[in-house]
Structures are given as structure tokens and as C-alpha cells.
């Protein structure tokens, strides 16, 4: 524990560095804030890095992890989340896609299970572990009570890429399609169109003022553009 703490402290205050270090540092700092065992946290962080580096991932990679950790921290600060609440959001942001097999529902539940297992081993309090589990599971349906500010920070950060510039959004879309390579073009177009339509129907799409000001307009344009492409390119149904 002492050596891991010294390594974490030694990196504080340094200048620009590899962004991939940021999520690990945030994960470990959250353990410090919540009273968890830092050596256990470090072992979990190593497993996090290995999971997000799996070769079948194209979008749900360490880059996405870093973005969600960063954006959820910025939104949480804007919302005035207390330090302990922000630490819980950070842990959930790190764990939310740790299991990813392009299997909606399965992935979120197993990611939540992963978080519970490691955080219990690290000695976090039962209510904190339960809260992280709840936050991870909000990403399953991307829904939570309006007054749940911690969930709002996490969910808006997870959808931030929808409001990216056109080229970055197109790369995101292509990478998600690659993760579902086993799905036929027809099934992909049908399923993806439903997802896009549901997101477009949300008004507003983002739950927080910061999310709306940063990403809402661009996200709605991107979603409508991709839906239009899928609609035009959808292969005919076999029974036509």
C-alpha cells in the first residue's frame, strides 16, 4: 500500500503526460477518498487496463474509458458533486464497460459484478459498493431519476461522443459497427435505426446543462445523419 501511494503521490503536479495514466490515477484516488485498499485497487486497475485493451474492441477501448472519466469529472464539478459522490462516479465510469462482448444487458450486468467483486475486496463500505453497482447499471437503459446527479454526470459523459465533430462521429459509428461484425447488414440497420430513433426522441438528449450546452445540437445532427444513411442503405427485406 505504501509504495502504491508513493507512486500516486509522485505523479501529482507533473506536467503533460500519457493520457492513459489518467483513468488509473482517478481509479486509485477514488479508492483513497473512499477508504479502500490501494494495493487491491492497483491490481484491479491492471485488470481494467487489460480488459479495455482486448483486441475485439474498436470503440469501447481505453480511449473511451479516458473520455468518460474526464467528462464525468467535469460534469460532476459543474454540478457541485461532493468528493465522495464524485469518487463513486469515477469508479463507475472506470468499470462501466470493463466487460464488453457486444452483448447489451450481459455486458452492463457483468461489468457491475466485476466492480462489486473488486470493490468489496478493496474493503469499501457496503453502501459505496452498492452505489457503484447502481451507477454502472444505469448505463443499461441510460435512465435514472432526474434528481440523481451522480448518474446524470456518468450518463451524459458516456454519450458525449454523440456530439463529436462529423469525422469523429463517423469513426465512432464505424468502430461500433466493427464490434458487431457478426451481425448481418440487415439486422444491424434495423437494430441500429431503433437505437438512433430512441436517442433522437429524447428531448433533451442530455440530462445536464453542461451536457446540453456542449453536445446536444451536434448530437442531434449526427444521429439524424446516421439514421438517414441507414434508412437509405437498408437492404430490402427477404419477403419483399
PDB file of C-alpha atoms in Angstrom:
ATOM      1  CA  UNK A   1       0.000   0.000   0.000  1.00  0.00           C
ATOM      2  CA  UNK A   2       2.783   2.418   0.902  1.00  0.00           C
ATOM      3  CA  UNK A   3       4.655   2.036  -2.389  1.00  0.00           C
ATOM      4  CA  UNK A   4       1.498   2.417  -4.492  1.00  0.00           C
ATOM      5  CA  UNK A   5       0.581   5.513  -2.508  1.00  0.00           C
ATOM      6  CA  UNK A   6       4.059   6.990  -3.076  1.00  0.00           C
ATOM      7  CA  UNK A   7       3.835   6.333  -6.824  1.00  0.00           C
ATOM      8  CA  UNK A   8       0.422   8.003  -6.973  1.00  0.00           C
ATOM      9  CA  UNK A   9       1.637  10.993  -4.978  1.00  0.00           C
ATOM     10  CA  UNK A  10       4.783  11.324  -7.065  1.00  0.00           C
ATOM     11  CA  UNK A  11       2.782  11.824 -10.257  1.00  0.00           C
ATOM     12  CA  UNK A  12       0.659  14.623  -8.826  1.00  0.00           C
ATOM     13  CA  UNK A  13       1.612  18.065 -10.006  1.00  0.00           C
ATOM     14  CA  UNK A  14       3.575  16.832 -13.007  1.00  0.00           C
ATOM     15  CA  UNK A  15       3.140  18.356 -16.432  1.00  0.00           C
ATOM     16  CA  UNK A  16       1.558  16.807 -19.529  1.00  0.00           C
ATOM     17  CA  UNK A  17       1.821  13.023 -19.664  1.00  0.00           C
ATOM     18  CA  UNK A  18       0.330   9.977 -21.334  1.00  0.00           C
ATOM     19  CA  UNK A  19      -3.434  10.387 -21.043  1.00  0.00           C
ATOM     20  CA  UNK A  20      -3.809   6.656 -20.459  1.00  0.00           C
ATOM     21  CA  UNK A  21      -2.445   7.225 -16.956  1.00  0.00           C
ATOM     22  CA  UNK A  22      -5.359   9.450 -16.015  1.00  0.00           C
ATOM     23  CA  UNK A  23      -8.040   6.809 -15.537  1.00  0.00           C
ATOM     24  CA  UNK A  24      -5.700   4.684 -13.421  1.00  0.00           C
ATOM     25  CA  UNK A  25      -4.862   7.675 -11.241  1.00  0.00           C
ATOM     26  CA  UNK A  26      -8.533   8.584 -10.908  1.00  0.00           C
ATOM     27  CA  UNK A  27      -9.413   4.983 -10.001  1.00  0.00           C
ATOM     28  CA  UNK A  28      -6.736   4.890  -7.301  1.00  0.00           C
ATOM     29  CA  UNK A  29      -7.596   8.342  -5.961  1.00  0.00           C
ATOM     30  CA  UNK A  30     -11.228   7.255  -5.657  1.00  0.00           C
ATOM     31  CA  UNK A  31     -10.049   4.349  -3.506  1.00  0.00           C
ATOM     32  CA  UNK A  32      -8.160   6.808  -1.308  1.00  0.00           C
ATOM     33  CA  UNK A  33     -11.221   9.050  -0.974  1.00  0.00           C
ATOM     34  CA  UNK A  34     -13.473   6.132  -0.052  1.00  0.00           C
ATOM     35  CA  UNK A  35     -11.018   4.377   2.236  1.00  0.00           C
ATOM     36  CA  UNK A  36     -10.251   1.403   0.006  1.00  0.00           C
ATOM     37  CA  UNK A  37      -7.110  -0.722  -0.020  1.00  0.00           C
ATOM     38  CA  UNK A  38      -4.798   0.880  -2.565  1.00  0.00           C
ATOM     39  CA  UNK A  39      -2.846  -2.283  -3.344  1.00  0.00           C
ATOM     40  CA  UNK A  40      -6.078  -4.087  -4.224  1.00  0.00           C
ATOM     41  CA  UNK A  41      -7.099  -1.041  -6.237  1.00  0.00           C
ATOM     42  CA  UNK A  42      -3.838  -1.219  -8.154  1.00  0.00           C
ATOM     43  CA  UNK A  43      -4.417  -4.876  -9.019  1.00  0.00           C
ATOM     44  CA  UNK A  44      -7.921  -4.034 -10.213  1.00  0.00           C
ATOM     45  CA  UNK A  45      -6.515  -1.149 -12.275  1.00  0.00           C
ATOM     46  CA  UNK A  46      -4.171  -3.565 -14.031  1.00  0.00           C
ATOM     47  CA  UNK A  47      -7.116  -5.786 -14.891  1.00  0.00           C
ATOM     48  CA  UNK A  48      -9.076  -2.747 -16.092  1.00  0.00           C
ATOM     49  CA  UNK A  49      -6.250  -1.864 -18.471  1.00  0.00           C
ATOM     50  CA  UNK A  50      -6.096  -5.418 -19.811  1.00  0.00           C
ATOM     51  CA  UNK A  51      -9.847  -5.577 -20.345  1.00  0.00           C
ATOM     52  CA  UNK A  52     -10.049  -2.286 -22.226  1.00  0.00           C
ATOM     53  CA  UNK A  53      -7.099  -3.373 -24.408  1.00  0.00           C
ATOM     54  CA  UNK A  54      -8.847  -6.525 -25.679  1.00  0.00           C
ATOM     55  CA  UNK A  55      -8.354  -6.870 -29.447  1.00  0.00           C
ATOM     56  CA  UNK A  56     -12.043  -7.264 -30.313  1.00  0.00           C
ATOM     57  CA  UNK A  57     -12.781  -3.747 -29.070  1.00  0.00           C
ATOM     58  CA  UNK A  58     -12.861  -0.926 -31.594  1.00  0.00           C
ATOM     59  CA  UNK A  59     -14.761   1.862 -29.827  1.00  0.00           C
ATOM     60  CA  UNK A  60     -15.074   0.621 -26.222  1.00  0.00           C
ATOM     61  CA  UNK A  61     -11.339   0.977 -25.645  1.00  0.00           C
ATOM     62  CA  UNK A  62      -9.065   2.787 -23.206  1.00  0.00           C
ATOM     63  CA  UNK A  63      -9.684   5.974 -25.191  1.00  0.00           C
ATOM     64  CA  UNK A  64     -13.411   5.771 -24.444  1.00  0.00           C
ATOM     65  CA  UNK A  65     -12.633   4.986 -20.816  1.00  0.00           C
ATOM     66  CA  UNK A  66     -10.441   8.067 -20.519  1.00  0.00           C
ATOM     67  CA  UNK A  67     -13.074  10.273 -22.134  1.00  0.00           C
ATOM     68  CA  UNK A  68     -15.856   9.102 -19.810  1.00  0.00           C
ATOM     69  CA  UNK A  69     -13.673   9.520 -16.720  1.00  0.00           C
ATOM     70  CA  UNK A  70     -12.645  13.008 -17.825  1.00  0.00           C
ATOM     71  CA  UNK A  71     -16.081  14.204 -18.895  1.00  0.00           C
ATOM     72  CA  UNK A  72     -17.893  12.780 -15.875  1.00  0.00           C
ATOM     73  CA  UNK A  73     -15.426  14.585 -13.604  1.00  0.00           C
ATOM     74  CA  UNK A  74     -16.015  17.870 -15.403  1.00  0.00           C
ATOM     75  CA  UNK A  75     -19.791  17.471 -15.289  1.00  0.00           C
ATOM     76  CA  UNK A  76     -19.657  16.405 -11.651  1.00  0.00           C
ATOM     77  CA  UNK A  77     -17.654  19.506 -10.784  1.00  0.00           C
ATOM     78  CA  UNK A  78     -20.168  21.677 -12.634  1.00  0.00           C
ATOM     79  CA  UNK A  79     -22.985  20.018 -10.674  1.00  0.00           C
ATOM     80  CA  UNK A  80     -21.141  20.534  -7.405  1.00  0.00           C
ATOM     81  CA  UNK A  81     -20.912  16.860  -6.502  1.00  0.00           C
ATOM     82  CA  UNK A  82     -19.202  16.269  -3.139  1.00  0.00           C
ATOM     83  CA  UNK A  83     -15.849  14.484  -3.238  1.00  0.00           C
ATOM     84  CA  UNK A  84     -17.264  11.137  -2.134  1.00  0.00           C
ATOM     85  CA  UNK A  85     -20.025  11.238  -4.748  1.00  0.00           C
ATOM     86  CA  UNK A  86     -17.518  12.133  -7.441  1.00  0.00           C
ATOM     87  CA  UNK A  87     -15.316   9.241  -6.345  1.00  0.00           C
ATOM     88  CA  UNK A  88     -18.262   6.877  -6.779  1.00  0.00           C
ATOM     89  CA  UNK A  89     -18.910   8.286 -10.254  1.00  0.00           C
ATOM     90  CA  UNK A  90     -15.247   7.781 -11.132  1.00  0.00           C
ATOM     91  CA  UNK A  91     -15.312   4.142 -10.077  1.00  0.00           C
ATOM     92  CA  UNK A  92     -18.491   3.558 -12.082  1.00  0.00           C
ATOM     93  CA  UNK A  93     -17.033   5.372 -15.108  1.00  0.00           C
ATOM     94  CA  UNK A  94     -13.955   3.141 -14.997  1.00  0.00           C
ATOM     95  CA  UNK A  95     -15.964  -0.061 -14.626  1.00  0.00           C
ATOM     96  CA  UNK A  96     -18.956   0.621 -16.859  1.00  0.00           C
ATOM     97  CA  UNK A  97     -17.546  -1.146 -19.956  1.00  0.00           C
ATOM     98  CA  UNK A  98     -14.932  -3.365 -18.324  1.00  0.00           C
ATOM     99  CA  UNK A  99     -16.830  -6.379 -19.672  1.00  0.00           C
ATOM    100  CA  UNK A 100     -17.665  -5.826 -23.329  1.00  0.00           C
ATOM    101  CA  UNK A 101     -18.711  -8.574 -25.713  1.00  0.00           C
ATOM    102  CA  UNK A 102     -21.187  -6.542 -27.806  1.00  0.00           C
ATOM    103  CA  UNK A 103     -23.984  -8.153 -25.796  1.00  0.00           C
ATOM    104  CA  UNK A 104     -26.274  -5.433 -24.379  1.00  0.00           C
ATOM    105  CA  UNK A 105     -27.543  -6.250 -20.922  1.00  0.00           C
ATOM    106  CA  UNK A 106     -24.983  -9.001 -20.390  1.00  0.00           C
ATOM    107  CA  UNK A 107     -22.127  -6.500 -20.642  1.00  0.00           C
ATOM    108  CA  UNK A 108     -23.526  -3.981 -18.165  1.00  0.00           C
ATOM    109  CA  UNK A 109     -24.534  -6.587 -15.606  1.00  0.00           C
ATOM    110  CA  UNK A 110     -21.185  -8.360 -15.748  1.00  0.00           C
ATOM    111  CA  UNK A 111     -19.359  -5.031 -15.564  1.00  0.00           C
ATOM    112  CA  UNK A 112     -21.340  -4.213 -12.426  1.00  0.00           C
ATOM    113  CA  UNK A 113     -20.482  -7.642 -10.997  1.00  0.00           C
ATOM    114  CA  UNK A 114     -16.799  -7.010 -11.731  1.00  0.00           C
ATOM    115  CA  UNK A 115     -16.926  -3.706  -9.865  1.00  0.00           C
ATOM    116  CA  UNK A 116     -18.694  -5.231  -6.868  1.00  0.00           C
ATOM    117  CA  UNK A 117     -16.154  -8.041  -6.601  1.00  0.00           C
ATOM    118  CA  UNK A 118     -13.092  -5.808  -6.696  1.00  0.00           C
ATOM    119  CA  UNK A 119     -14.506  -3.033  -4.514  1.00  0.00           C
ATOM    120  CA  UNK A 120     -15.604  -5.472  -1.846  1.00  0.00           C
ATOM    121  CA  UNK A 121     -12.113  -6.985  -1.906  1.00  0.00           C
ATOM    122  CA  UNK A 122     -10.676  -3.481  -1.516  1.00  0.00           C
ATOM    123  CA  UNK A 123     -12.759  -3.052   1.643  1.00  0.00           C
ATOM    124  CA  UNK A 124     -15.072  -0.265   0.503  1.00  0.00           C
ATOM    125  CA  UNK A 125     -18.210   0.213   2.560  1.00  0.00           C
ATOM    126  CA  UNK A 126     -21.262  -1.772   1.531  1.00  0.00           C
ATOM    127  CA  UNK A 127     -23.296   1.317   0.667  1.00  0.00           C
ATOM    128  CA  UNK A 128     -20.496   2.634  -1.554  1.00  0.00           C
ATOM    129  CA  UNK A 129     -20.177  -0.683  -3.368  1.00  0.00           C
ATOM    130  CA  UNK A 130     -23.941  -0.800  -3.891  1.00  0.00           C
ATOM    131  CA  UNK A 131     -23.936   2.745  -5.233  1.00  0.00           C
ATOM    132  CA  UNK A 132     -21.219   1.990  -7.793  1.00  0.00           C
ATOM    133  CA  UNK A 133     -23.165  -1.087  -8.878  1.00  0.00           C
ATOM    134  CA  UNK A 134     -26.307   1.032  -9.292  1.00  0.00           C
ATOM    135  CA  UNK A 135     -24.456   3.635 -11.324  1.00  0.00           C
ATOM    136  CA  UNK A 136     -22.950   1.078 -13.689  1.00  0.00           C
ATOM    137  CA  UNK A 137     -26.377  -0.461 -14.216  1.00  0.00           C
ATOM    138  CA  UNK A 138     -27.877   2.914 -15.198  1.00  0.00           C
ATOM    139  CA  UNK A 139     -25.876   2.609 -18.423  1.00  0.00           C
ATOM    140  CA  UNK A 140     -28.007  -0.404 -19.388  1.00  0.00           C
ATOM    141  CA  UNK A 141     -31.048   1.717 -20.248  1.00  0.00           C
ATOM    142  CA  UNK A 142     -29.373   5.105 -19.949  1.00  0.00           C
ATOM    143  CA  UNK A 143     -32.005   6.204 -17.494  1.00  0.00           C
ATOM    144  CA  UNK A 144     -32.141   7.290 -13.866  1.00  0.00           C
ATOM    145  CA  UNK A 145     -34.277   9.622 -11.723  1.00  0.00           C
ATOM    146  CA  UNK A 146     -33.832  13.255 -12.722  1.00  0.00           C
ATOM    147  CA  UNK A 147     -32.603  14.147  -9.244  1.00  0.00           C
ATOM    148  CA  UNK A 148     -29.769  11.586  -9.408  1.00  0.00           C
ATOM    149  CA  UNK A 149     -26.943  13.983 -10.207  1.00  0.00           C
ATOM    150  CA  UNK A 150     -24.207  11.353 -10.000  1.00  0.00           C
ATOM    151  CA  UNK A 151     -25.976   9.208 -12.585  1.00  0.00           C
ATOM    152  CA  UNK A 152     -26.517  12.298 -14.733  1.00  0.00           C
ATOM    153  CA  UNK A 153     -22.784  13.009 -14.755  1.00  0.00           C
ATOM    154  CA  UNK A 154     -21.985   9.432 -15.764  1.00  0.00           C
ATOM    155  CA  UNK A 155     -24.696   9.072 -18.399  1.00  0.00           C
ATOM    156  CA  UNK A 156     -24.017  12.379 -20.131  1.00  0.00           C
ATOM    157  CA  UNK A 157     -20.299  11.595 -20.221  1.00  0.00           C
ATOM    158  CA  UNK A 158     -20.993   8.177 -21.742  1.00  0.00           C
ATOM    159  CA  UNK A 159     -22.967   9.825 -24.572  1.00  0.00           C
ATOM    160  CA  UNK A 160     -20.560  12.701 -25.156  1.00  0.00           C
ATOM    161  CA  UNK A 161     -19.181  11.124 -28.338  1.00  0.00           C
ATOM    162  CA  UNK A 162     -22.572  11.578 -29.993  1.00  0.00           C
ATOM    163  CA  UNK A 163     -21.831  15.290 -30.065  1.00  0.00           C
ATOM    164  CA  UNK A 164     -18.392  14.939 -31.651  1.00  0.00           C
ATOM    165  CA  UNK A 165     -17.415  16.643 -34.938  1.00  0.00           C
ATOM    166  CA  UNK A 166     -18.637  14.828 -38.045  1.00  0.00           C
ATOM    167  CA  UNK A 167     -15.425  12.907 -38.782  1.00  0.00           C
ATOM    168  CA  UNK A 168     -15.014  11.743 -35.180  1.00  0.00           C
ATOM    169  CA  UNK A 169     -18.651  10.692 -35.016  1.00  0.00           C
ATOM    170  CA  UNK A 170     -18.332   8.746 -38.265  1.00  0.00           C
ATOM    171  CA  UNK A 171     -15.268   6.952 -36.864  1.00  0.00           C
ATOM    172  CA  UNK A 172     -17.229   6.124 -33.703  1.00  0.00           C
ATOM    173  CA  UNK A 173     -20.108   4.735 -35.758  1.00  0.00           C
ATOM    174  CA  UNK A 174     -17.779   2.632 -37.909  1.00  0.00           C
ATOM    175  CA  UNK A 175     -15.983   1.287 -34.859  1.00  0.00           C
ATOM    176  CA  UNK A 176     -19.215   0.257 -33.151  1.00  0.00           C
ATOM    177  CA  UNK A 177     -20.280  -1.482 -36.366  1.00  0.00           C
ATOM    178  CA  UNK A 178     -16.954  -3.343 -36.374  1.00  0.00           C
ATOM    179  CA  UNK A 179     -17.642  -4.560 -32.844  1.00  0.00           C
ATOM    180  CA  UNK A 180     -20.879  -6.059 -34.160  1.00  0.00           C
ATOM    181  CA  UNK A 181     -19.258  -7.604 -37.224  1.00  0.00           C
ATOM    182  CA  UNK A 182     -21.075 -10.891 -36.609  1.00  0.00           C
ATOM    183  CA  UNK A 183     -24.423  -9.162 -37.170  1.00  0.00           C
ATOM    184  CA  UNK A 184     -25.749  -9.069 -40.745  1.00  0.00           C
ATOM    185  CA  UNK A 185     -26.107  -5.722 -42.501  1.00  0.00           C
ATOM    186  CA  UNK A 186     -29.885  -6.030 -42.494  1.00  0.00           C
ATOM    187  CA  UNK A 187     -30.112  -6.833 -38.788  1.00  0.00           C
ATOM    188  CA  UNK A 188     -27.592  -4.139 -37.984  1.00  0.00           C
ATOM    189  CA  UNK A 189     -29.516  -1.496 -39.915  1.00  0.00           C
ATOM    190  CA  UNK A 190     -32.770  -2.460 -38.208  1.00  0.00           C
ATOM    191  CA  UNK A 191     -31.344  -2.566 -34.702  1.00  0.00           C
ATOM    192  CA  UNK A 192     -29.149   0.491 -35.027  1.00  0.00           C
ATOM    193  CA  UNK A 193     -32.009   2.506 -36.504  1.00  0.00           C
ATOM    194  CA  UNK A 194     -34.143   1.750 -33.466  1.00  0.00           C
ATOM    195  CA  UNK A 195     -31.377   2.887 -31.146  1.00  0.00           C
ATOM    196  CA  UNK A 196     -30.838   6.098 -33.109  1.00  0.00           C
ATOM    197  CA  UNK A 197     -34.556   6.840 -33.232  1.00  0.00           C
ATOM    198  CA  UNK A 198     -34.875   6.364 -29.457  1.00  0.00           C
ATOM    199  CA  UNK A 199     -31.998   8.733 -28.830  1.00  0.00           C
ATOM    200  CA  UNK A 200     -33.394  11.324 -31.230  1.00  0.00           C
ATOM    201  CA  UNK A 201     -36.754  11.156 -29.459  1.00  0.00           C
ATOM    202  CA  UNK A 202     -35.193  12.195 -26.164  1.00  0.00           C
ATOM    203  CA  UNK A 203     -35.780  15.881 -25.580  1.00  0.00           C
ATOM    204  CA  UNK A 204     -33.404  16.851 -24.236  1.00  0.00           C
ATOM    205  CA  UNK A 205     -30.909  14.121 -25.002  1.00  0.00           C
ATOM    206  CA  UNK A 206     -28.513  15.188 -22.263  1.00  0.00           C
ATOM    207  CA  UNK A 207     -29.525  15.389 -18.622  1.00  0.00           C
ATOM    208  CA  UNK A 208     -27.252  18.228 -17.504  1.00  0.00           C
ATOM    209  CA  UNK A 209     -26.879  21.850 -18.534  1.00  0.00           C
ATOM    210  CA  UNK A 210     -23.216  21.302 -19.341  1.00  0.00           C
ATOM    211  CA  UNK A 211     -24.010  18.266 -21.474  1.00  0.00           C
ATOM    212  CA  UNK A 212     -26.691  20.140 -23.378  1.00  0.00           C
ATOM    213  CA  UNK A 213     -24.525  23.176 -23.998  1.00  0.00           C
ATOM    214  CA  UNK A 214     -21.575  21.109 -25.203  1.00  0.00           C
ATOM    215  CA  UNK A 215     -23.116  18.294 -27.201  1.00  0.00           C
ATOM    216  CA  UNK A 216     -26.906  18.490 -27.704  1.00  0.00           C
ATOM    217  CA  UNK A 217     -27.109  20.287 -31.057  1.00  0.00           C
ATOM    218  CA  UNK A 218     -24.265  18.374 -32.686  1.00  0.00           C
ATOM    219  CA  UNK A 219     -25.502  15.047 -31.309  1.00  0.00           C
ATOM    220  CA  UNK A 220     -28.973  15.519 -32.758  1.00  0.00           C
ATOM    221  CA  UNK A 221     -27.459  16.361 -36.157  1.00  0.00           C
ATOM    222  CA  UNK A 222     -25.152  13.334 -36.054  1.00  0.00           C
ATOM    223  CA  UNK A 223     -27.902  10.948 -35.012  1.00  0.00           C
ATOM    224  CA  UNK A 224     -30.254  12.201 -37.709  1.00  0.00           C
ATOM    225  CA  UNK A 225     -27.499  11.976 -40.308  1.00  0.00           C
ATOM    226  CA  UNK A 226     -26.586   8.394 -39.440  1.00  0.00           C
ATOM    227  CA  UNK A 227     -30.239   7.372 -39.309  1.00  0.00           C
ATOM    228  CA  UNK A 228     -30.744   8.861 -42.756  1.00  0.00           C
ATOM    229  CA  UNK A 229     -27.803   6.889 -44.149  1.00  0.00           C
ATOM    230  CA  UNK A 230     -29.040   3.638 -42.614  1.00  0.00           C
ATOM    231  CA  UNK A 231     -32.543   4.221 -43.952  1.00  0.00           C
ATOM    232  CA  UNK A 232     -31.281   4.850 -47.482  1.00  0.00           C
ATOM    233  CA  UNK A 233     -28.850   1.920 -47.448  1.00  0.00           C
ATOM    234  CA  UNK A 234     -31.038  -0.643 -45.679  1.00  0.00           C
ATOM    235  CA  UNK A 235     -31.192  -3.863 -47.768  1.00  0.00           C
ATOM    236  CA  UNK A 236     -34.658  -4.985 -48.833  1.00  0.00           C
ATOM    237  CA  UNK A 237     -36.491  -7.458 -46.639  1.00  0.00           C
ATOM    238  CA  UNK A 238     -36.270 -11.062 -47.948  1.00  0.00           C
ATOM    239  CA  UNK A 239     -40.072 -11.330 -48.112  1.00  0.00           C
ATOM    240  CA  UNK A 240     -40.451  -8.372 -50.459  1.00  0.00           C
TER     241      UNK A 240
END
